[in-house]
mmCIF file of C-alpha atoms in Angstrom:
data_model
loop_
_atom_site.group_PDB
_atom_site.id
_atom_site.type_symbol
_atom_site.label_atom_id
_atom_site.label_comp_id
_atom_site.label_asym_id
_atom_site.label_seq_id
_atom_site.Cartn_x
_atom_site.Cartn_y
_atom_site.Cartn_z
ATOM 1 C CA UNK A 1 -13.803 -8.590 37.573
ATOM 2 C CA UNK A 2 -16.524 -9.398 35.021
ATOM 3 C CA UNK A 3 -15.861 -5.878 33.632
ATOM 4 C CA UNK A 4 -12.299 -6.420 33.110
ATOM 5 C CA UNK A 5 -13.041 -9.373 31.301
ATOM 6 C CA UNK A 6 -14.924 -7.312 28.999
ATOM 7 C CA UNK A 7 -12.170 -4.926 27.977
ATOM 8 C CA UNK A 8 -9.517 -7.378 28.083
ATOM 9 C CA UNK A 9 -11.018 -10.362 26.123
ATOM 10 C CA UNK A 10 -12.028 -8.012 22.974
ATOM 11 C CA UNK A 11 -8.313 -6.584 22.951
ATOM 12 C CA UNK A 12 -7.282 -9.547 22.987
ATOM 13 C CA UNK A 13 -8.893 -10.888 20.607
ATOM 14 C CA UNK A 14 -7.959 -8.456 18.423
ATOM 15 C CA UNK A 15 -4.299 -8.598 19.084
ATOM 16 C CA UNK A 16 -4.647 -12.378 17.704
ATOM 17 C CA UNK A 17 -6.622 -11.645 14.715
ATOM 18 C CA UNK A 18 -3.798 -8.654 13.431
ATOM 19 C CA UNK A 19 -0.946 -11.476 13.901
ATOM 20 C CA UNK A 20 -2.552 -13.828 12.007
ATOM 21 C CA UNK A 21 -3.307 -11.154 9.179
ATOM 22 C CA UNK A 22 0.482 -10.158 9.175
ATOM 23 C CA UNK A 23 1.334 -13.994 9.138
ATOM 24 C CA UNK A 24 -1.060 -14.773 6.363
ATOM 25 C CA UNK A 25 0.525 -12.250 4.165
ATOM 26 C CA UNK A 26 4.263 -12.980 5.228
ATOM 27 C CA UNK A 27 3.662 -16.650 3.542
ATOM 28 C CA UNK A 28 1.365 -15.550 0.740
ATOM 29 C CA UNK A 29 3.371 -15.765 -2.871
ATOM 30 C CA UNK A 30 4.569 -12.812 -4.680
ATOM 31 C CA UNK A 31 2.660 -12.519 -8.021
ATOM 32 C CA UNK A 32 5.168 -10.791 -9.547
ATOM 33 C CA UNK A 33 7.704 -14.081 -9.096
ATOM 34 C CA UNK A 34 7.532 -17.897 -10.847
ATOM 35 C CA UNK A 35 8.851 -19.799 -8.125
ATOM 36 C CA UNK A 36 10.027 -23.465 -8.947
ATOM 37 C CA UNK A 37 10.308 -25.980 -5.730
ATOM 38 C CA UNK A 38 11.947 -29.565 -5.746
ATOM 39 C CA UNK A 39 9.998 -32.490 -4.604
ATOM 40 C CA UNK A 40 10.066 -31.818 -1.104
ATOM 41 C CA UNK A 41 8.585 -28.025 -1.775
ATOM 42 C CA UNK A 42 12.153 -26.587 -0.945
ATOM 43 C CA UNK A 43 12.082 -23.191 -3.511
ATOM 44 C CA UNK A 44 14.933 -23.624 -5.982
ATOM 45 C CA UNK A 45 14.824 -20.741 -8.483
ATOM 46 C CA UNK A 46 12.907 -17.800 -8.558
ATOM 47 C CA UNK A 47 12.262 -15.709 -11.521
ATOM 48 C CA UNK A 48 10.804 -12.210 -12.488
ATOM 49 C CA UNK A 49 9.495 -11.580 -16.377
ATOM 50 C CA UNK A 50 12.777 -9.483 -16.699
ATOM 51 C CA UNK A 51 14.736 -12.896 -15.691
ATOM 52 C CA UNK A 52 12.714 -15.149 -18.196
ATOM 53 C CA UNK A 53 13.242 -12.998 -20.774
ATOM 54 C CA UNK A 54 16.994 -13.044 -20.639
ATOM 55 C CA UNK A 55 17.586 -16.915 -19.846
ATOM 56 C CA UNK A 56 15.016 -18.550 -22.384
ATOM 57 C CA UNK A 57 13.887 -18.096 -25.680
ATOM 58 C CA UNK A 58 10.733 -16.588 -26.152
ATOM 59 C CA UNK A 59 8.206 -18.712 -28.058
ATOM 60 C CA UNK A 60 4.783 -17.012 -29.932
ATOM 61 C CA UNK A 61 1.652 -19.166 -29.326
ATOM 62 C CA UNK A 62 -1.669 -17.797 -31.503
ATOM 63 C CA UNK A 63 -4.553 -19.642 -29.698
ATOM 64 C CA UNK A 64 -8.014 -19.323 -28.720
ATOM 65 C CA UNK A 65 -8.584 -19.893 -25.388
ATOM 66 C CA UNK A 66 -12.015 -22.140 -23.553
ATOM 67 C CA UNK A 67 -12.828 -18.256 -22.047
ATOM 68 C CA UNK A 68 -11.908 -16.480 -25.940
ATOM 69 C CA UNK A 69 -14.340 -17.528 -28.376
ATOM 70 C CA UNK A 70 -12.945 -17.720 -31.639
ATOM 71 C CA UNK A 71 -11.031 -15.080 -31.393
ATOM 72 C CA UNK A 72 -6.783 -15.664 -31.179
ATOM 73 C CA UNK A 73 -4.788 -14.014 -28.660
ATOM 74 C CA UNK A 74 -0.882 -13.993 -29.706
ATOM 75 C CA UNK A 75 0.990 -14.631 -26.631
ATOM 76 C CA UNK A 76 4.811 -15.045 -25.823
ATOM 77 C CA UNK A 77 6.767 -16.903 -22.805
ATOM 78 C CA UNK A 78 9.341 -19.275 -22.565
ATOM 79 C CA UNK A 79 7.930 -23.068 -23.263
ATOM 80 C CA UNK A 80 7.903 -24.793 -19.706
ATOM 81 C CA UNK A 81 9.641 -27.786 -20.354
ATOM 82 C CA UNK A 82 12.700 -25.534 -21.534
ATOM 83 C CA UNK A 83 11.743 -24.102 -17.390
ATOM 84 C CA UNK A 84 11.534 -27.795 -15.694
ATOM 85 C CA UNK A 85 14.273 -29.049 -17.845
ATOM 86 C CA UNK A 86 16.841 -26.531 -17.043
ATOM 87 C CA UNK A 87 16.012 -27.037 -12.976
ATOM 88 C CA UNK A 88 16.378 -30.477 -12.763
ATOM 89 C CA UNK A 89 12.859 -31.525 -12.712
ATOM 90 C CA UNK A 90 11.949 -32.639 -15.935
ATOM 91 C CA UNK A 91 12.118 -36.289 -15.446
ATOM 92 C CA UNK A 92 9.219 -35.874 -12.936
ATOM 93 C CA UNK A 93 5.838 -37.398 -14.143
ATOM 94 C CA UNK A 94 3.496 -35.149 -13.012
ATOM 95 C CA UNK A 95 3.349 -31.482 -11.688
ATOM 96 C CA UNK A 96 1.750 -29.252 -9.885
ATOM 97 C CA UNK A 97 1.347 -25.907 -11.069
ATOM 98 C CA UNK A 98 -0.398 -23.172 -8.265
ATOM 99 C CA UNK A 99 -1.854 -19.910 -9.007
ATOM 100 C CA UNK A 100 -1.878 -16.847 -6.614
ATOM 101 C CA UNK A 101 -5.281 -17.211 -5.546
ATOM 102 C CA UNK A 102 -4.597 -21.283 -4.314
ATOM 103 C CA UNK A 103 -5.801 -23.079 -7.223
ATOM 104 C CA UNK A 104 -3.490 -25.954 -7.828
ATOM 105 C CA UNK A 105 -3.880 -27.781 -11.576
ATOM 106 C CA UNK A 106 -1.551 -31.594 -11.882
ATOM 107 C CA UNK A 107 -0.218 -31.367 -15.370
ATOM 108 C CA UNK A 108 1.226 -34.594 -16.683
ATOM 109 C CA UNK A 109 4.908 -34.716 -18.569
ATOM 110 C CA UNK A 110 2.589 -36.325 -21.245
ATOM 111 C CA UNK A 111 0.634 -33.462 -21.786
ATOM 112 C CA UNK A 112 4.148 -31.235 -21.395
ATOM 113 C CA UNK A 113 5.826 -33.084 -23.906
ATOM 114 C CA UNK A 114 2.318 -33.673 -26.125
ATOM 115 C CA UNK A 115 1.397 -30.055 -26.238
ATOM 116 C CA UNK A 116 4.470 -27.851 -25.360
ATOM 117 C CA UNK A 117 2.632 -24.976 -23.641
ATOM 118 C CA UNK A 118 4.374 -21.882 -22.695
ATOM 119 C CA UNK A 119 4.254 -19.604 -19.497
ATOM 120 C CA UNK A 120 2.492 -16.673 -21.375
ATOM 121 C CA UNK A 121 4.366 -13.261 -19.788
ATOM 122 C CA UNK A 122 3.308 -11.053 -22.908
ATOM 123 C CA UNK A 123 0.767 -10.620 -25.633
ATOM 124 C CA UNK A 124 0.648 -8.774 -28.845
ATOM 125 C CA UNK A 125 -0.518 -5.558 -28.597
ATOM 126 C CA UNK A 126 -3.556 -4.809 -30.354
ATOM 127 C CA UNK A 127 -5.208 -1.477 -31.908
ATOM 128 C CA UNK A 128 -7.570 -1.299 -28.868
ATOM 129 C CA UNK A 129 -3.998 -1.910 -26.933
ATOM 130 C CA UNK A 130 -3.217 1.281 -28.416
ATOM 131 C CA UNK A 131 -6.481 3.384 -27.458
ATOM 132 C CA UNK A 132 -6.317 2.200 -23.987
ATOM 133 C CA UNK A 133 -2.893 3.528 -23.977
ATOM 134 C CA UNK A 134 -1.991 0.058 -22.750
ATOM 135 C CA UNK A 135 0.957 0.065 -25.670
ATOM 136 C CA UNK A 136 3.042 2.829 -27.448
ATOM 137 C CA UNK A 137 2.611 3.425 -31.333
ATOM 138 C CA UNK A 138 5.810 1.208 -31.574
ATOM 139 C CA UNK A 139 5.289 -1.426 -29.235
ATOM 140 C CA UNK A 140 4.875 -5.025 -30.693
ATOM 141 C CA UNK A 141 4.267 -7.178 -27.036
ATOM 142 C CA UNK A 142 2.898 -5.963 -24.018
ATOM 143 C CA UNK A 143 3.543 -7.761 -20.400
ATOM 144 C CA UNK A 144 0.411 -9.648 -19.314
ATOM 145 C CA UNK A 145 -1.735 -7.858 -16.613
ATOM 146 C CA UNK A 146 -3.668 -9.409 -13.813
ATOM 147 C CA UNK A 147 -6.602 -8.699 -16.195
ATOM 148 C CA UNK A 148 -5.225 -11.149 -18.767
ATOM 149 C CA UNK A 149 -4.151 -13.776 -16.425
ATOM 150 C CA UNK A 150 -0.516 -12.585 -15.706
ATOM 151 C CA UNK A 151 1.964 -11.343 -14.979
ATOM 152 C CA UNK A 152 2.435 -16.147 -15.745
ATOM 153 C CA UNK A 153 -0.339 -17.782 -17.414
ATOM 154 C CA UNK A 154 0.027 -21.036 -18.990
ATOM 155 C CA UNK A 155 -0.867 -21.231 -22.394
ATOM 156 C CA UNK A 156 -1.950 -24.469 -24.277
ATOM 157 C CA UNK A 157 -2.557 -24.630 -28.009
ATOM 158 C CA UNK A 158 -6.106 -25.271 -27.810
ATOM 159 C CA UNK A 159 -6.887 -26.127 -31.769
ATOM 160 C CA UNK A 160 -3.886 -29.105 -30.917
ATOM 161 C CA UNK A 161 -5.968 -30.179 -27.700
ATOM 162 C CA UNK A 162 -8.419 -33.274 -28.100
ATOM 163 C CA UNK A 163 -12.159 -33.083 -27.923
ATOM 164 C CA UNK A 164 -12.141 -33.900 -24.468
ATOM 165 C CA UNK A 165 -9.717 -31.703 -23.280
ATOM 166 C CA UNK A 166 -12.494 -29.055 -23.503
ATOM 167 C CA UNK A 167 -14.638 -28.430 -21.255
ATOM 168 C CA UNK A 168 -12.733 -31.250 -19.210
ATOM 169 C CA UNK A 169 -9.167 -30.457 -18.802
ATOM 170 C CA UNK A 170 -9.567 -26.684 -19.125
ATOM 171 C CA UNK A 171 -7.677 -26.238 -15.405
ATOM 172 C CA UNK A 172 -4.840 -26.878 -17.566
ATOM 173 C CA UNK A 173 -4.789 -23.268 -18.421
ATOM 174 C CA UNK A 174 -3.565 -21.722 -15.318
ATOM 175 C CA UNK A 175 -3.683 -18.031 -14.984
ATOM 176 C CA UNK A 176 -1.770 -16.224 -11.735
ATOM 177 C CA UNK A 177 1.367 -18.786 -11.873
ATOM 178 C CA UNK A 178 3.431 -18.310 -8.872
ATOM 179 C CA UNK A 179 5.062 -22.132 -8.332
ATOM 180 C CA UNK A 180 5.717 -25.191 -10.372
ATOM 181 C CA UNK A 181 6.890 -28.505 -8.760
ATOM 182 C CA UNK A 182 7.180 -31.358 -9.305
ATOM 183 C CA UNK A 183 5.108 -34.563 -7.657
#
């Protein structure tokens, strides 16, 4: 009997741990999609980079970032109060953004309104852009890559930002977006 424990227990054991692997990636979020929930987390809309692109205007932010130096990155994405304002959840005071990876960053429709930052899905392309063959001779924007926060990153204008915004309030600048609600 105490041998049959042996084999069975392990297999077992086992068994449990693949079902909660398979559940744990059934509920995790799909980078590749900005999903916006109401305020009882019920999903709402979904959108791809192809979708924001054709129902918002694009906006161009040229910003340094707390992790860039001086240097300016040009980036372009639709301005998320045009987002929360065309799904019903403007009015809200305070939201939640989350990032693939968990991190959750409460932005206030202060800041929103104060700062008007933009869900970054593209950057300029640069001359090392080029090189890296990461954009065509012809190519002007490039879609963000996990490397550069995307495919959604948040984007504030940090030369607009107070003082104490930096180091302070730099979860503000969310890379990996996958949800926005409202709290």
């Amino acid at each position: 009997m105490s041998r049959l424990k042996f084999l069975i227990i392990p297999r077992l054991l086992l068994f449990a741990s693949a079902i909660s692997i398979v559940q744990a990636q059934a509920q995790a979020p799909d980078p590749d999609t900005l999903t916006i929930e109401d305020t009882a987390g019920k999903a709402t809309a979904t959108y791809t980079i192809r979708s924001l692109r054709k129902e918002y205007v694009l906006q161009e932010r040229t910003t340094a970032t707390p992790w860039s130096g001086l240097g300016t990155i040009e980036f372009r994405g639709p301005l998320l109060k045009d987002i929360l304002a065309k799904n019903g959840i403007a009015g809200a005071r305070e939201f939640e953004v989350l990032a693939y990876n968990d991190f959750i960053s409460r932005i206030s429709a202060v800041e929103i309104d104060a700062y008007s930052p933009i869900l970054a899905i593209e950057q300029r392309c640069t001359d090392e852009d080029r090189s890296r063959s990461l954009c065509e001779a012809n190519q002007t924007y490039r879609p963000l890559s996990v490397d550069d926060g995307g495919p959604f990153y948040l984007v504030w204008p940090l030369k607009n930002l107070p003082r104490n915004y930096v180091p302070g309030r730099n979860a503000i600048w969310v890379w990996f977006v996958v949800k926005v609600r409202p709290i």
